[in-house]
Coordinates of C-alpha atoms and ligand atoms in Angstrom, one line a residue:
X1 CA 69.5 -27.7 15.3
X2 CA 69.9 -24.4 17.0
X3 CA 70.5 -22.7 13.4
X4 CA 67.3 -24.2 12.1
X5 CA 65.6 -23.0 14.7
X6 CA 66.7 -19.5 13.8
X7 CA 65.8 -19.7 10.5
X8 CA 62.4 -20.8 10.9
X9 CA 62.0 -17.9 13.2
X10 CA 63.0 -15.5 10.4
X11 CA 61.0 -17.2 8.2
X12 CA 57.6 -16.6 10.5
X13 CA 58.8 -12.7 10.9
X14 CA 59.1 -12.1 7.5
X15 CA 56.2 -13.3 6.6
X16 CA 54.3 -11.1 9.8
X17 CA 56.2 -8.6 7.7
X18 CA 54.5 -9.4 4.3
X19 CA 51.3 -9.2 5.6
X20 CA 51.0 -6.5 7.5
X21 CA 52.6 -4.6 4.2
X22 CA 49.7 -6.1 2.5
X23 CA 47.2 -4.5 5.0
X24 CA 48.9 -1.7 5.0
X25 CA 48.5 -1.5 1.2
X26 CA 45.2 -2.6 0.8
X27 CA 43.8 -0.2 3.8
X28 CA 45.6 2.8 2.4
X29 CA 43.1 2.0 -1.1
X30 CA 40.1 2.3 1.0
X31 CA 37.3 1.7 -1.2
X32 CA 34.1 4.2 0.0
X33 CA 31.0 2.6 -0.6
X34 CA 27.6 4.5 -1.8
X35 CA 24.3 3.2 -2.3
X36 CA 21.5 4.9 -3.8
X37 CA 18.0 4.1 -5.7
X38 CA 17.3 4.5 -9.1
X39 CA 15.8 7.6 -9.8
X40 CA 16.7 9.3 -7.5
X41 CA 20.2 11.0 -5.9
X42 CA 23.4 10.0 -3.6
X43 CA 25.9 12.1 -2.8
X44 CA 30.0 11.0 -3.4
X45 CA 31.8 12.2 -0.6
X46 CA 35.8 12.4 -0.8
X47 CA 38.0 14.0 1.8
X48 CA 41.5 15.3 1.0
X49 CA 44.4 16.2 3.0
X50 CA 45.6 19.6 4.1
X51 CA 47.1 22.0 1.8
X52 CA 45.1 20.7 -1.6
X53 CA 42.2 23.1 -0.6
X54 CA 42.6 25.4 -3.8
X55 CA 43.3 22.2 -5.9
X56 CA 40.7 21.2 -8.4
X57 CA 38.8 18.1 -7.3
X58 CA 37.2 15.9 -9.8
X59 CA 34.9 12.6 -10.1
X60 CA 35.9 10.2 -12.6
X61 CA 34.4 6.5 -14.2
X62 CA 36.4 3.6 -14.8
X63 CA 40.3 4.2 -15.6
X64 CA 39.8 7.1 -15.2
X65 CA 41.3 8.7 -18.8
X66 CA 40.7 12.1 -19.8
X67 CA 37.1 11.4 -21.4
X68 CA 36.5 9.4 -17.7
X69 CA 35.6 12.6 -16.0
X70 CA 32.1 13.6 -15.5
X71 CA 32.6 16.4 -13.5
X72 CA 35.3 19.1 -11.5
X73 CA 35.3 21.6 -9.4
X74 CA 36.1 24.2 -12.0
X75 CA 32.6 23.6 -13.4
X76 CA 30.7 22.8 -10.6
X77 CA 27.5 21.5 -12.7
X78 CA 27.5 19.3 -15.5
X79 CA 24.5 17.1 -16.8
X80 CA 23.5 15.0 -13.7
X81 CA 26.0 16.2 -11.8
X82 CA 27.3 18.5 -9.6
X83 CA 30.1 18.9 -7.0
X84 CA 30.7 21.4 -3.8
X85 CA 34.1 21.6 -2.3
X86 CA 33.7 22.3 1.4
X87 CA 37.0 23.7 2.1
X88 CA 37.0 24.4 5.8
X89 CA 36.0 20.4 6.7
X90 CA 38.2 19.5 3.2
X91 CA 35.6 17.4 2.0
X92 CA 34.2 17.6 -1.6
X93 CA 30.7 15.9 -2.9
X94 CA 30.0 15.4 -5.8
X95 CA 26.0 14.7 -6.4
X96 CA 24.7 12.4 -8.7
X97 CA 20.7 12.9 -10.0
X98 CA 18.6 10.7 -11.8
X99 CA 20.1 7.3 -10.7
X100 CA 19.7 4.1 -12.9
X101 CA 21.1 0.8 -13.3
X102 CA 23.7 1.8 -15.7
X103 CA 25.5 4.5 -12.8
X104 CA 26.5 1.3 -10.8
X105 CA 30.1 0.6 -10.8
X106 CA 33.6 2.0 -10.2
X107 CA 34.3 6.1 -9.8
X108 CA 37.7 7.9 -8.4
X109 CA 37.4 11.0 -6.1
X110 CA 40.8 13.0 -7.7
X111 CA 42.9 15.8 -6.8
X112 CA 44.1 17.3 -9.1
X113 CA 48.4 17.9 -8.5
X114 CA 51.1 18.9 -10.5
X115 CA 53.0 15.5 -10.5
X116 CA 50.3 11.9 -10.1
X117 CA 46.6 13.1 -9.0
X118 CA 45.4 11.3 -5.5
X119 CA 42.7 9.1 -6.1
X120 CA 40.1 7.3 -3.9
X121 CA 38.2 4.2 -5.2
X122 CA 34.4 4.9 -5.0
X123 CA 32.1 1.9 -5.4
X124 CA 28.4 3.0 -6.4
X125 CA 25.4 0.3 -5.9
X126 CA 22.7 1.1 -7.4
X127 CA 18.9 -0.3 -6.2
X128 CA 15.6 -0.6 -7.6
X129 CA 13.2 2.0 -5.6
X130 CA 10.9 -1.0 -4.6
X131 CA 10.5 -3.0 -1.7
X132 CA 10.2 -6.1 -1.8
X133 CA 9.5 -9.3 -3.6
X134 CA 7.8 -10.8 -0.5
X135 CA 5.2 -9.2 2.0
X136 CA 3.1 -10.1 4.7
X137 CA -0.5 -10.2 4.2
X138 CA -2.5 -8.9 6.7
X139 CA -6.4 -8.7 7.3
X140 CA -8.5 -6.5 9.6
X141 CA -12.2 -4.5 9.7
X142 CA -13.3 -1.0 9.7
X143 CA -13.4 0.3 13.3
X144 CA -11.0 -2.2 14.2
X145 CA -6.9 -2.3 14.7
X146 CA -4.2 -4.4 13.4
X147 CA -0.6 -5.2 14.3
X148 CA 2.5 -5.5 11.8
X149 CA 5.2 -7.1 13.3
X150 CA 8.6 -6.3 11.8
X151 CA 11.7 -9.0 12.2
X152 CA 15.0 -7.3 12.3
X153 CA 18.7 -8.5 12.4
X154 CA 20.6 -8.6 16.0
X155 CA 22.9 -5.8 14.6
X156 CA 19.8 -3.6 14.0
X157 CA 18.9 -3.7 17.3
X158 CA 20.0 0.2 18.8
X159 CA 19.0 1.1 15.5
X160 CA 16.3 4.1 14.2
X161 CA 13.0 1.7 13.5
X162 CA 10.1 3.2 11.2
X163 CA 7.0 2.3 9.4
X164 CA 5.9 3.9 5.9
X165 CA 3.2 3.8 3.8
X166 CA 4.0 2.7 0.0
X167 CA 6.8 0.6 -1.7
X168 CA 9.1 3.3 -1.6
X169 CA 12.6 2.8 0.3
X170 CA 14.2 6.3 -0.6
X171 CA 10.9 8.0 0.4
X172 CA 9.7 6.0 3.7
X173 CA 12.1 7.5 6.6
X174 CA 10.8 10.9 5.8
X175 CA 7.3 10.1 5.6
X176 CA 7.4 7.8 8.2
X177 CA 4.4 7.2 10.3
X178 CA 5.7 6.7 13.0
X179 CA 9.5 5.8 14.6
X180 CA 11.2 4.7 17.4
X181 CA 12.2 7.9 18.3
X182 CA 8.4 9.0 18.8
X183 CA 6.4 5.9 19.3
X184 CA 2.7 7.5 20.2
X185 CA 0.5 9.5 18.0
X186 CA -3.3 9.5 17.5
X187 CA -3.4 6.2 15.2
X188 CA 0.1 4.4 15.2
X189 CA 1.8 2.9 18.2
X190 CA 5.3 1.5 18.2
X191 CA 6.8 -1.3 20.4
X192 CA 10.6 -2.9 20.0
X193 CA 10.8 -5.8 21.4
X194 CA 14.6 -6.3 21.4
X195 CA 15.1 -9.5 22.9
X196 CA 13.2 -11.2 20.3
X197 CA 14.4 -8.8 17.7
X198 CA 11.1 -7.9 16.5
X199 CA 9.1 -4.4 16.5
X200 CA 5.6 -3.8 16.3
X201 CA 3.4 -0.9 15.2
X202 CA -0.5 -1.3 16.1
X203 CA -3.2 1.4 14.0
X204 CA -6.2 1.7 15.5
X205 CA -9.4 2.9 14.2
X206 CA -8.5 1.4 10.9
X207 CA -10.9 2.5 8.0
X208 CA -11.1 1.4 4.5
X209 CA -8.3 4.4 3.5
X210 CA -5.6 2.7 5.7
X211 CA -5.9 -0.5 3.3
X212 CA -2.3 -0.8 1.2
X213 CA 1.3 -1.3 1.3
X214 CA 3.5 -0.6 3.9
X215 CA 7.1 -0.8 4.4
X216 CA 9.3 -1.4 7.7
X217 CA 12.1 0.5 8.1
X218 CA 15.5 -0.1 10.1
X219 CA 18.0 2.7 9.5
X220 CA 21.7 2.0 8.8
X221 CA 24.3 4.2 9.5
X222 CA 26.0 3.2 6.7
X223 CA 24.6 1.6 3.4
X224 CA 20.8 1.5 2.5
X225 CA 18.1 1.0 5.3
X226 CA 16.7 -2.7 5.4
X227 CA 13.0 -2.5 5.2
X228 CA 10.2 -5.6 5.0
X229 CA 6.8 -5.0 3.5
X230 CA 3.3 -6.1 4.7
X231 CA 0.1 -5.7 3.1
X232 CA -2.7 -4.7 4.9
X233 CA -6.8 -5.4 3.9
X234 CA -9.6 -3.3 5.5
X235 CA -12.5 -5.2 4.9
X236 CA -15.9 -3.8 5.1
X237 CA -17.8 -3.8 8.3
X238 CA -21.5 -4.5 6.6
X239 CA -20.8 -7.9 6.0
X240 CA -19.5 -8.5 9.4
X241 CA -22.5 -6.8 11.0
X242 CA -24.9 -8.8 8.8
X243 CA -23.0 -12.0 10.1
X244 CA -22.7 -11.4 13.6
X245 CA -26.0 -9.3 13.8
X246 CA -28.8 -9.7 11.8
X247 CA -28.2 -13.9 11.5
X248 CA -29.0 -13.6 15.2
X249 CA -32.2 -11.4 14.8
X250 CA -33.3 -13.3 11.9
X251 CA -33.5 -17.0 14.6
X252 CA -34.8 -14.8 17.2
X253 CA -38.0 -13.4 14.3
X254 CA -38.0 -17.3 13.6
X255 CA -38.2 -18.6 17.3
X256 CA -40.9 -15.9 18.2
X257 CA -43.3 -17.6 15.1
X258 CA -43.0 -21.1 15.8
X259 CA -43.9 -19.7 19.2
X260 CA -46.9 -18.5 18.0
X261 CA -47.6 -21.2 15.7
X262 CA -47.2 -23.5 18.7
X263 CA -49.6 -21.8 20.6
X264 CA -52.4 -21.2 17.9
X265 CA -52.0 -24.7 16.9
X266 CA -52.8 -25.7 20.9
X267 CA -55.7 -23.4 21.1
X268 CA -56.8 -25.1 18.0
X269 CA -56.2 -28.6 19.6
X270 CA -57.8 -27.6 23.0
X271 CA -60.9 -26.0 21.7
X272 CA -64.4 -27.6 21.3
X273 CA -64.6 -28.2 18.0
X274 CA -67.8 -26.9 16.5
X275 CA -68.8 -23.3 14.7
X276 CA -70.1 -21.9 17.7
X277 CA -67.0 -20.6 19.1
X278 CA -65.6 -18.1 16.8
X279 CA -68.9 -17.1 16.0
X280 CA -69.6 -15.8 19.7
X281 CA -66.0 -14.3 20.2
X282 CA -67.6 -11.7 16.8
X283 CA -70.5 -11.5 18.6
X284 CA -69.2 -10.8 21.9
X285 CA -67.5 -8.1 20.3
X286 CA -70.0 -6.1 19.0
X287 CA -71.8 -7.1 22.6
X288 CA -68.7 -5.4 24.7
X289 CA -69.7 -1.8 23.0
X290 CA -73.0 -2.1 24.9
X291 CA -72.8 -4.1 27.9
X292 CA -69.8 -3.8 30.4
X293 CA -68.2 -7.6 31.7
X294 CA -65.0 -8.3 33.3
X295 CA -62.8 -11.6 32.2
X296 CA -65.1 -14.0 34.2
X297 CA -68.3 -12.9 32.4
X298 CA -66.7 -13.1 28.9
X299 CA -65.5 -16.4 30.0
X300 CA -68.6 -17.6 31.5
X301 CA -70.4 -16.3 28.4
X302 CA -67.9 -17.7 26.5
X303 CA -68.2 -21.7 27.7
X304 CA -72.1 -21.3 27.8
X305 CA -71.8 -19.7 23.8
X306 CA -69.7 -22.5 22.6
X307 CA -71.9 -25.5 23.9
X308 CA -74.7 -24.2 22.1
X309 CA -74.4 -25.5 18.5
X310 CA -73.4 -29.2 20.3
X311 CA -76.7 -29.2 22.5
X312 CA -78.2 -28.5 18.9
X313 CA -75.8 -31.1 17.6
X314 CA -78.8 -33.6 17.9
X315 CA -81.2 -31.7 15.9
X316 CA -81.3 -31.7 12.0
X317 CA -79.9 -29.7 9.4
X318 CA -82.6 -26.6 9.7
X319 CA -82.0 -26.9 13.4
X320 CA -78.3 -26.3 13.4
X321 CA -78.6 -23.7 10.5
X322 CA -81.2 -22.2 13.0
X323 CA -78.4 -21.8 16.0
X324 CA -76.0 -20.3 13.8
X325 CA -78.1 -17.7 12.5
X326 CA -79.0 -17.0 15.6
X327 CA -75.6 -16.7 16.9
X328 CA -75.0 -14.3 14.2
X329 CA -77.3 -12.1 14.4
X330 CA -78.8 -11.7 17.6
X331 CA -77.2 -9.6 20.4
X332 CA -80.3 -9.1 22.4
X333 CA -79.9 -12.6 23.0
X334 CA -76.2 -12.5 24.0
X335 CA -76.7 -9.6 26.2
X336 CA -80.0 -11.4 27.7
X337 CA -77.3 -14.1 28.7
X338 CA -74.5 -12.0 30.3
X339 CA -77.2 -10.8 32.4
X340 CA -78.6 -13.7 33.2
X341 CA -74.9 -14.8 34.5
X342 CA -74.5 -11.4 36.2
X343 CA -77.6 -11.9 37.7
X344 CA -77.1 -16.0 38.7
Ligands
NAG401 C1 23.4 15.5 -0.8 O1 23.9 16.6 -0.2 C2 23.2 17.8 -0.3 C3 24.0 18.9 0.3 O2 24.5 18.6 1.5 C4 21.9 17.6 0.5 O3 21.1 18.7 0.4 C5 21.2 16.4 -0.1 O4 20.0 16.1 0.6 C6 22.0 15.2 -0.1 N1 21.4 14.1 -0.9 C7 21.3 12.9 -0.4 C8 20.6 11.9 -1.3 O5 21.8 12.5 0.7

């Protein structure tokens, strides 16, 4: 019992043993990781230990073989690459241009040593310099402003935040709008809004120029920043205006006629029919040059005028014919009658 209990004691130790050994092992081979977009550079850097600072330092593909090597320090530029061995901090970069698809993969920082070279494992990810498949549409007018609200992950959240304009990752932090660092200027504004993990810039006095792509940015200390795209419309403020203006003034034109229609068709309705009226209103006309009358004369004269043709009405043909014509033509006779009501 008591010897059992010993060996399965041993048993646990040694394996404790293995696997630290194996974490030791596997974190001695630390892999560095490098990201970069195509078409454009990363640097590889590789520290080395003290004492190899005149040693030649090299890059390598693969197994790293003899035709594996792209570049050492012995001839620091070679096709897309080049390397700088910064002695005093003892770490060595090598830079690699032109990025494409093809540069992904495994590379080796070496040391060259008389004896077995040191080597650290460089993994290389390669990206396309696009952002991203999805994007948020977003719609606005001249004049107006807009918000873009960017989601970010709970591990982003002490992190550098940044909008761009474009589709461009490798490009956006340096032409960045606006950041969290410096949230104001004259168009952009910039709020983070940790709790809910979301931050939001707000342009202002949008015109049809600020219509396009834009990227948000969060920075990573390590790896490649994680951006989100929106799309943003400016639409044109005419077509606004003519809804929210000119419909308006086009009812008002419309009320103010039927107003007028009403009313002329009243007049119409309330009037005495007969052709004496409108006659004497162009007679009285040509009777105002001469004769001075306030409203009560014209309307007096007026009233009197338009019963006329009716006390005629009675008469024949000839006879009515008669009072027109005479209602026509003769302003001696009007002006005869606005005296005789001044004078009454
Ligand atoms: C690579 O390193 C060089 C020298 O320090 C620097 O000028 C360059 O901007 C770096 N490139 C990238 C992509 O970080």
């Amino acid at each position: 019992m008591f010897s059992c209990d010993v060996k399965m004691w041993s048993l646990q130790n040694l394996l404790f043993i293995i696997c630290i050994a194996l974490i030791c092992v596997t974190s001695t081979a630390a892999v560095i990781h490098v990201s970069g977009y195509e078409g454009r550079d990363v640097n590889v850097s590789c520290s080395y230990g003290e004492g190899y600072e005149s040693y030649e330092k090299y890059l390598c593909r693969n197994d790293c073989g003899n035709s594996d090597v792209l570049i050492t320090t012995t001839k620091a530029k070679k096709n897309k690459y080049s390397i700088y061995d910064d002695k005093k901090r003892r770490v060595f970069t090598t830079t690699l241009s032109d990025l494409s698809s093809v540069d992904a993969g495994k590379y080796w920082c070496g040391v060259t040593r008389t004896g077995k070279d040191t080597y650290t494992e460089v993994r290389l990810e390669v990206e396309p310099d696009s952002c991203c498949d999805r994007s948020t549409n977003i719609q606005s007018y001249e004049g107006g402003s807009v918000s873009i609200s960017c989601s970010y992950e709970s591990e982003d959240q002490n992190n550098l935040k940044y909008i761009c304009r474009g589709k461009q990752p490798s490009t956006c932090l340096q032409q960045a709008l606006i950041t969290s660092d410096n949230t104001q200027n004259a168009q952009f504004r910039l709020t983070d809004d940790k709790e809910s993990r979301k931050f939001t810039v707000n342009i202002t006095s949008l015109t049809q120029e600020d219509s396009g792509s834009y990227l948000c940015g969060v920075h990573r200390n390590t790896g490649l920043d994680v951006f989100s795209a929106a799309e943003l419309e400016v639409k044109d403020v005419p077509h606004f205006t003519i809804l929210i203006y000119v419909v308006p003034a086009i009812l008002v034109v419309l009320l103010i006629l039927t107003f007028f229609l009403v009313m002329v068709h009243k007049n119409k309705c309330n009037r005495v029919p007969g052709d004496g009226v409108t006659v004497n209103i162009n007679t009285l006309n040509t009777a105002e040059a001469g004769v001075k009358m306030n409203i009560y004369d014209i309307e007096d004269y007026v009233d009197m005028a338009s019963l006329r043709p009716q006390d005629m009405s009675h008469d024949d043909d000839t006879g009515k014919d008669k009072s027109v014509y005479q209602n026509f033509t003769t302003t001696e006779d009007i002006d005869s009658q606005i005296y005789a009501n001044h004078s009454s």
